[in-house]
Amino acid sequence: MKLRITIDGPAGAGKSTVARELAQALGYGYLDTGAMYRALTLAALRNGVGGDNEAGLKDLLETIDLRLEHGHLRLDGADVADEIRQPAVDRMVSLVAAHPSVRTALVARQRQMASAGGVVMDGRDAGSVVLPEAECKFFLTASLAARAGRRHREMLAQGVRVDIVDVEREMASRDAQDEMRAVGALKVPEGAIVVDTTGLSVAEVVERLLNYCRERGA
Ligand code: DC
């Protein structure tokens, strides 16, 4: 059976790596909802639309071409995987993602992209808002230090030189914004399995999730 699987949790909990590997192991598609908020933020930076300009962001969303091709998100036809991880996008994305009309529009697209099933979706509200009826829901978490350490290594690998103290500070402030916003706030979805990934390898986490999904018929 082609299930719908959601993985939510704070930044740096290992969601995207785990989601990608889980999708691969099951032969499912992978949908990174954070990348969609990031791509819109990148478009806003390029077009001079402020993060607090909800109407401008909503208009922008209607003019840009955001699509998923073989698991890769494309913005106006280009692969923007690296650009959407820039610190400028990190700093602005929570503000962009807090606007209710932006969320409504992106959530509708996410549901449509997942409508055929056989998908692993990661985000903040994937199991609570986008696909509350998903067959397997997970919530990954880890200590702030572990999460900041992972994101720091990821950034260094991409050639972005930043201080780990700044990564940790920025991450804590983004968590707070993501948890406190009125719509689509980060929370443990009803019925989700919570996995603390501090000290666990990616392979261990994937194995745990995979076993659970297999038991559910994946
Ligand atoms: O997972 P990430 O770091 O790529 O997410 C980027 C930002 O987008 C993060 O600050 C929270 C926001 N986001 C969201 O509000 N809802 C989602 N479903 C996914 C991400």
mmCIF file with all atom_site columns, C-alpha atoms and ligand atoms in Angstrom, residues 7-12 15-16 30 32-38 41 84-85 89-98 103 106-107 110 121-127 130 151 154 170-171 173-175 177-178 181 183-186, ligand 1:
data_model
loop_
_atom_site.group_PDB
_atom_site.id
_atom_site.type_symbol
_atom_site.label_atom_id
_atom_site.label_alt_id
_atom_site.label_comp_id
_atom_site.label_asym_id
_atom_site.label_entity_id
_atom_site.label_seq_id
_atom_site.pdbx_PDB_ins_code
_atom_site.Cartn_x
_atom_site.Cartn_y
_atom_site.Cartn_z
_atom_site.occupancy
_atom_site.B_iso_or_equiv
_atom_site.pdbx_formal_charge
_atom_site.auth_seq_id
_atom_site.auth_comp_id
_atom_site.auth_asym_id
_atom_site.auth_atom_id
_atom_site.pdbx_PDB_model_num
ATOM   1  C CA . ILE A 1 7   ? 8.011  13.988 9.567  1.00 0.00 ? 7   ILE A CA 1
ATOM   2  C CA . ASP A 1 8   ? 7.843  17.180 11.606 1.00 0.00 ? 8   ASP A CA 1
ATOM   3  C CA . GLY A 1 9   ? 10.192 18.763 14.100 1.00 0.00 ? 9   GLY A CA 1
ATOM   4  C CA . PRO A 1 10  ? 12.426 21.764 14.759 1.00 0.00 ? 10  PRO A CA 1
ATOM   5  C CA . ALA A 1 11  ? 15.298 22.867 12.496 1.00 0.00 ? 11  ALA A CA 1
ATOM   6  C CA . GLY A 1 12  ? 18.313 20.563 12.559 1.00 0.00 ? 12  GLY A CA 1
ATOM   7  C CA . LYS A 1 15  ? 14.214 15.588 9.268  1.00 0.00 ? 15  LYS A CA 1
ATOM   8  C CA . SER A 1 16  ? 15.323 16.148 5.683  1.00 0.00 ? 16  SER A CA 1
ATOM   9  C CA . TYR A 1 30  ? 10.087 13.073 -0.973 1.00 0.00 ? 30  TYR A CA 1
ATOM   10 C CA . ASP A 1 32  ? 10.428 19.047 1.571  1.00 0.00 ? 32  ASP A CA 1
ATOM   11 C CA . THR A 1 33  ? 7.850  21.658 2.573  1.00 0.00 ? 33  THR A CA 1
ATOM   12 C CA . GLY A 1 34  ? 10.491 23.872 4.222  1.00 0.00 ? 34  GLY A CA 1
ATOM   13 C CA . ALA A 1 35  ? 12.140 24.207 0.797  1.00 0.00 ? 35  ALA A CA 1
ATOM   14 C CA . MET A 1 36  ? 8.899  25.724 -0.520 1.00 0.00 ? 36  MET A CA 1
ATOM   15 C CA . TYR A 1 37  ? 8.865  28.422 2.180  1.00 0.00 ? 37  TYR A CA 1
ATOM   16 C CA . ARG A 1 38  ? 12.574 28.948 1.515  1.00 0.00 ? 38  ARG A CA 1
ATOM   17 C CA . THR A 1 41  ? 11.732 33.721 0.626  1.00 0.00 ? 41  THR A CA 1
ATOM   18 C CA . ILE A 1 84  ? 17.681 28.513 -0.388 1.00 0.00 ? 84  ILE A CA 1
ATOM   19 C CA . ARG A 1 85  ? 20.119 27.515 2.405  1.00 0.00 ? 85  ARG A CA 1
ATOM   20 C CA . VAL A 1 89  ? 17.089 33.094 3.647  1.00 0.00 ? 89  VAL A CA 1
ATOM   21 C CA . ASP A 1 90  ? 17.514 31.486 7.103  1.00 0.00 ? 90  ASP A CA 1
ATOM   22 C CA . ARG A 1 91  ? 17.023 34.854 8.754  1.00 0.00 ? 91  ARG A CA 1
ATOM   23 C CA . MET A 1 92  ? 13.862 35.782 6.838  1.00 0.00 ? 92  MET A CA 1
ATOM   24 C CA . VAL A 1 93  ? 12.020 32.517 6.260  1.00 0.00 ? 93  VAL A CA 1
ATOM   25 C CA . SER A 1 94  ? 10.174 32.264 9.602  1.00 0.00 ? 94  SER A CA 1
ATOM   26 C CA . LEU A 1 95  ? 8.687  35.702 9.028  1.00 0.00 ? 95  LEU A CA 1
ATOM   27 C CA . VAL A 1 96  ? 7.510  34.698 5.542  1.00 0.00 ? 96  VAL A CA 1
ATOM   28 C CA . ALA A 1 97  ? 6.116  31.380 6.835  1.00 0.00 ? 97  ALA A CA 1
ATOM   29 C CA . ALA A 1 98  ? 4.094  33.091 9.582  1.00 0.00 ? 98  ALA A CA 1
ATOM   30 C CA . ARG A 1 103 ? 0.524  29.147 4.434  1.00 0.00 ? 103 ARG A CA 1
ATOM   31 C CA . LEU A 1 106 ? 1.436  26.564 0.086  1.00 0.00 ? 106 LEU A CA 1
ATOM   32 C CA . VAL A 1 107 ? -0.481 23.977 2.128  1.00 0.00 ? 107 VAL A CA 1
ATOM   33 C CA . GLN A 1 110 ? 1.534  20.455 -0.696 1.00 0.00 ? 110 GLN A CA 1
ATOM   34 C CA . MET A 1 121 ? 6.661  14.892 3.609  1.00 0.00 ? 121 MET A CA 1
ATOM   35 C CA . ASP A 1 122 ? 8.764  16.839 6.075  1.00 0.00 ? 122 ASP A CA 1
ATOM   36 C CA . GLY A 1 123 ? 8.047  20.176 7.699  1.00 0.00 ? 123 GLY A CA 1
ATOM   37 C CA . ARG A 1 124 ? 6.557  21.798 10.783 1.00 0.00 ? 124 ARG A CA 1
ATOM   38 C CA . ASP A 1 125 ? 2.850  21.191 10.226 1.00 0.00 ? 125 ASP A CA 1
ATOM   39 C CA . ALA A 1 126 ? 2.907  18.238 7.809  1.00 0.00 ? 126 ALA A CA 1
ATOM   40 C CA . GLY A 1 127 ? 1.201  15.841 10.237 1.00 0.00 ? 127 GLY A CA 1
ATOM   41 C CA . VAL A 1 130 ? -1.228 19.397 5.719  1.00 0.00 ? 130 VAL A CA 1
ATOM   42 C CA . ARG A 1 151 ? 23.384 22.660 10.706 1.00 0.00 ? 151 ARG A CA 1
ATOM   43 C CA . GLU A 1 154 ? 26.041 21.280 6.728  1.00 0.00 ? 154 GLU A CA 1
ATOM   44 C CA . GLU A 1 170 ? 19.585 31.972 15.048 1.00 0.00 ? 170 GLU A CA 1
ATOM   45 C CA . MET A 1 171 ? 18.138 28.480 15.398 1.00 0.00 ? 171 MET A CA 1
ATOM   46 C CA . SER A 1 173 ? 15.061 32.330 17.617 1.00 0.00 ? 173 SER A CA 1
ATOM   47 C CA . ARG A 1 174 ? 13.637 30.525 14.564 1.00 0.00 ? 174 ARG A CA 1
ATOM   48 C CA . ASP A 1 175 ? 12.293 27.721 16.812 1.00 0.00 ? 175 ASP A CA 1
ATOM   49 C CA . GLN A 1 177 ? 8.974  31.988 15.979 1.00 0.00 ? 177 GLN A CA 1
ATOM   50 C CA . ASP A 1 178 ? 7.901  28.644 14.518 1.00 0.00 ? 178 ASP A CA 1
ATOM   51 C CA . ARG A 1 181 ? 2.957  31.679 15.320 1.00 0.00 ? 181 ARG A CA 1
ATOM   52 C CA . VAL A 1 183 ? -1.191 29.376 12.152 1.00 0.00 ? 183 VAL A CA 1
ATOM   53 C CA . GLY A 1 184 ? 0.631  26.115 11.392 1.00 0.00 ? 184 GLY A CA 1
ATOM   54 C CA . ALA A 1 185 ? 2.749  26.316 14.539 1.00 0.00 ? 185 ALA A CA 1
ATOM   55 C CA . LEU A 1 186 ? 5.354  23.662 15.235 1.00 0.00 ? 186 LEU A CA 1
HETATM 56 O O1 . DC  B 2 .   ? 12.935 22.867 7.627  1.00 0.00 ? 1   DC  B O1 1
HETATM 57 P P1 . DC  B 2 .   ? 13.554 24.182 7.164  1.00 0.00 ? 1   DC  B P1 1
HETATM 58 O O2 . DC  B 2 .   ? 14.612 24.708 8.083  1.00 0.00 ? 1   DC  B O2 1
HETATM 59 O O3 . DC  B 2 .   ? 14.021 24.122 5.759  1.00 0.00 ? 1   DC  B O3 1
HETATM 60 O O4 . DC  B 2 .   ? 12.340 25.219 7.210  1.00 0.00 ? 1   DC  B O4 1
HETATM 61 C C1 . DC  B 2 .   ? 12.527 26.555 6.867  1.00 0.00 ? 1   DC  B C1 1
HETATM 62 C C2 . DC  B 2 .   ? 11.519 27.450 7.564  1.00 0.00 ? 1   DC  B C2 1
HETATM 63 O O5 . DC  B 2 .   ? 10.226 27.261 7.003  1.00 0.00 ? 1   DC  B O5 1
HETATM 64 C C3 . DC  B 2 .   ? 11.398 27.249 9.073  1.00 0.00 ? 1   DC  B C3 1
HETATM 65 O O6 . DC  B 2 .   ? 11.755 28.431 9.752  1.00 0.00 ? 1   DC  B O6 1
HETATM 66 C C4 . DC  B 2 .   ? 9.960  26.961 9.317  1.00 0.00 ? 1   DC  B C4 1
HETATM 67 C C5 . DC  B 2 .   ? 9.266  27.146 8.012  1.00 0.00 ? 1   DC  B C5 1
HETATM 68 N N1 . DC  B 2 .   ? 8.416  26.009 7.700  1.00 0.00 ? 1   DC  B N1 1
HETATM 69 C C6 . DC  B 2 .   ? 7.115  26.108 8.024  1.00 0.00 ? 1   DC  B C6 1
HETATM 70 O O7 . DC  B 2 .   ? 6.699  27.113 8.585  1.00 0.00 ? 1   DC  B O7 1
HETATM 71 N N2 . DC  B 2 .   ? 6.251  25.112 7.712  1.00 0.00 ? 1   DC  B N2 1
HETATM 72 C C7 . DC  B 2 .   ? 6.694  24.003 7.123  1.00 0.00 ? 1   DC  B C7 1
HETATM 73 N N3 . DC  B 2 .   ? 5.834  23.033 6.827  1.00 0.00 ? 1   DC  B N3 1
HETATM 74 C C8 . DC  B 2 .   ? 8.062  23.868 6.808  1.00 0.00 ? 1   DC  B C8 1
HETATM 75 C C9 . DC  B 2 .   ? 8.918  24.890 7.122  1.00 0.00 ? 1   DC  B C9 1
#
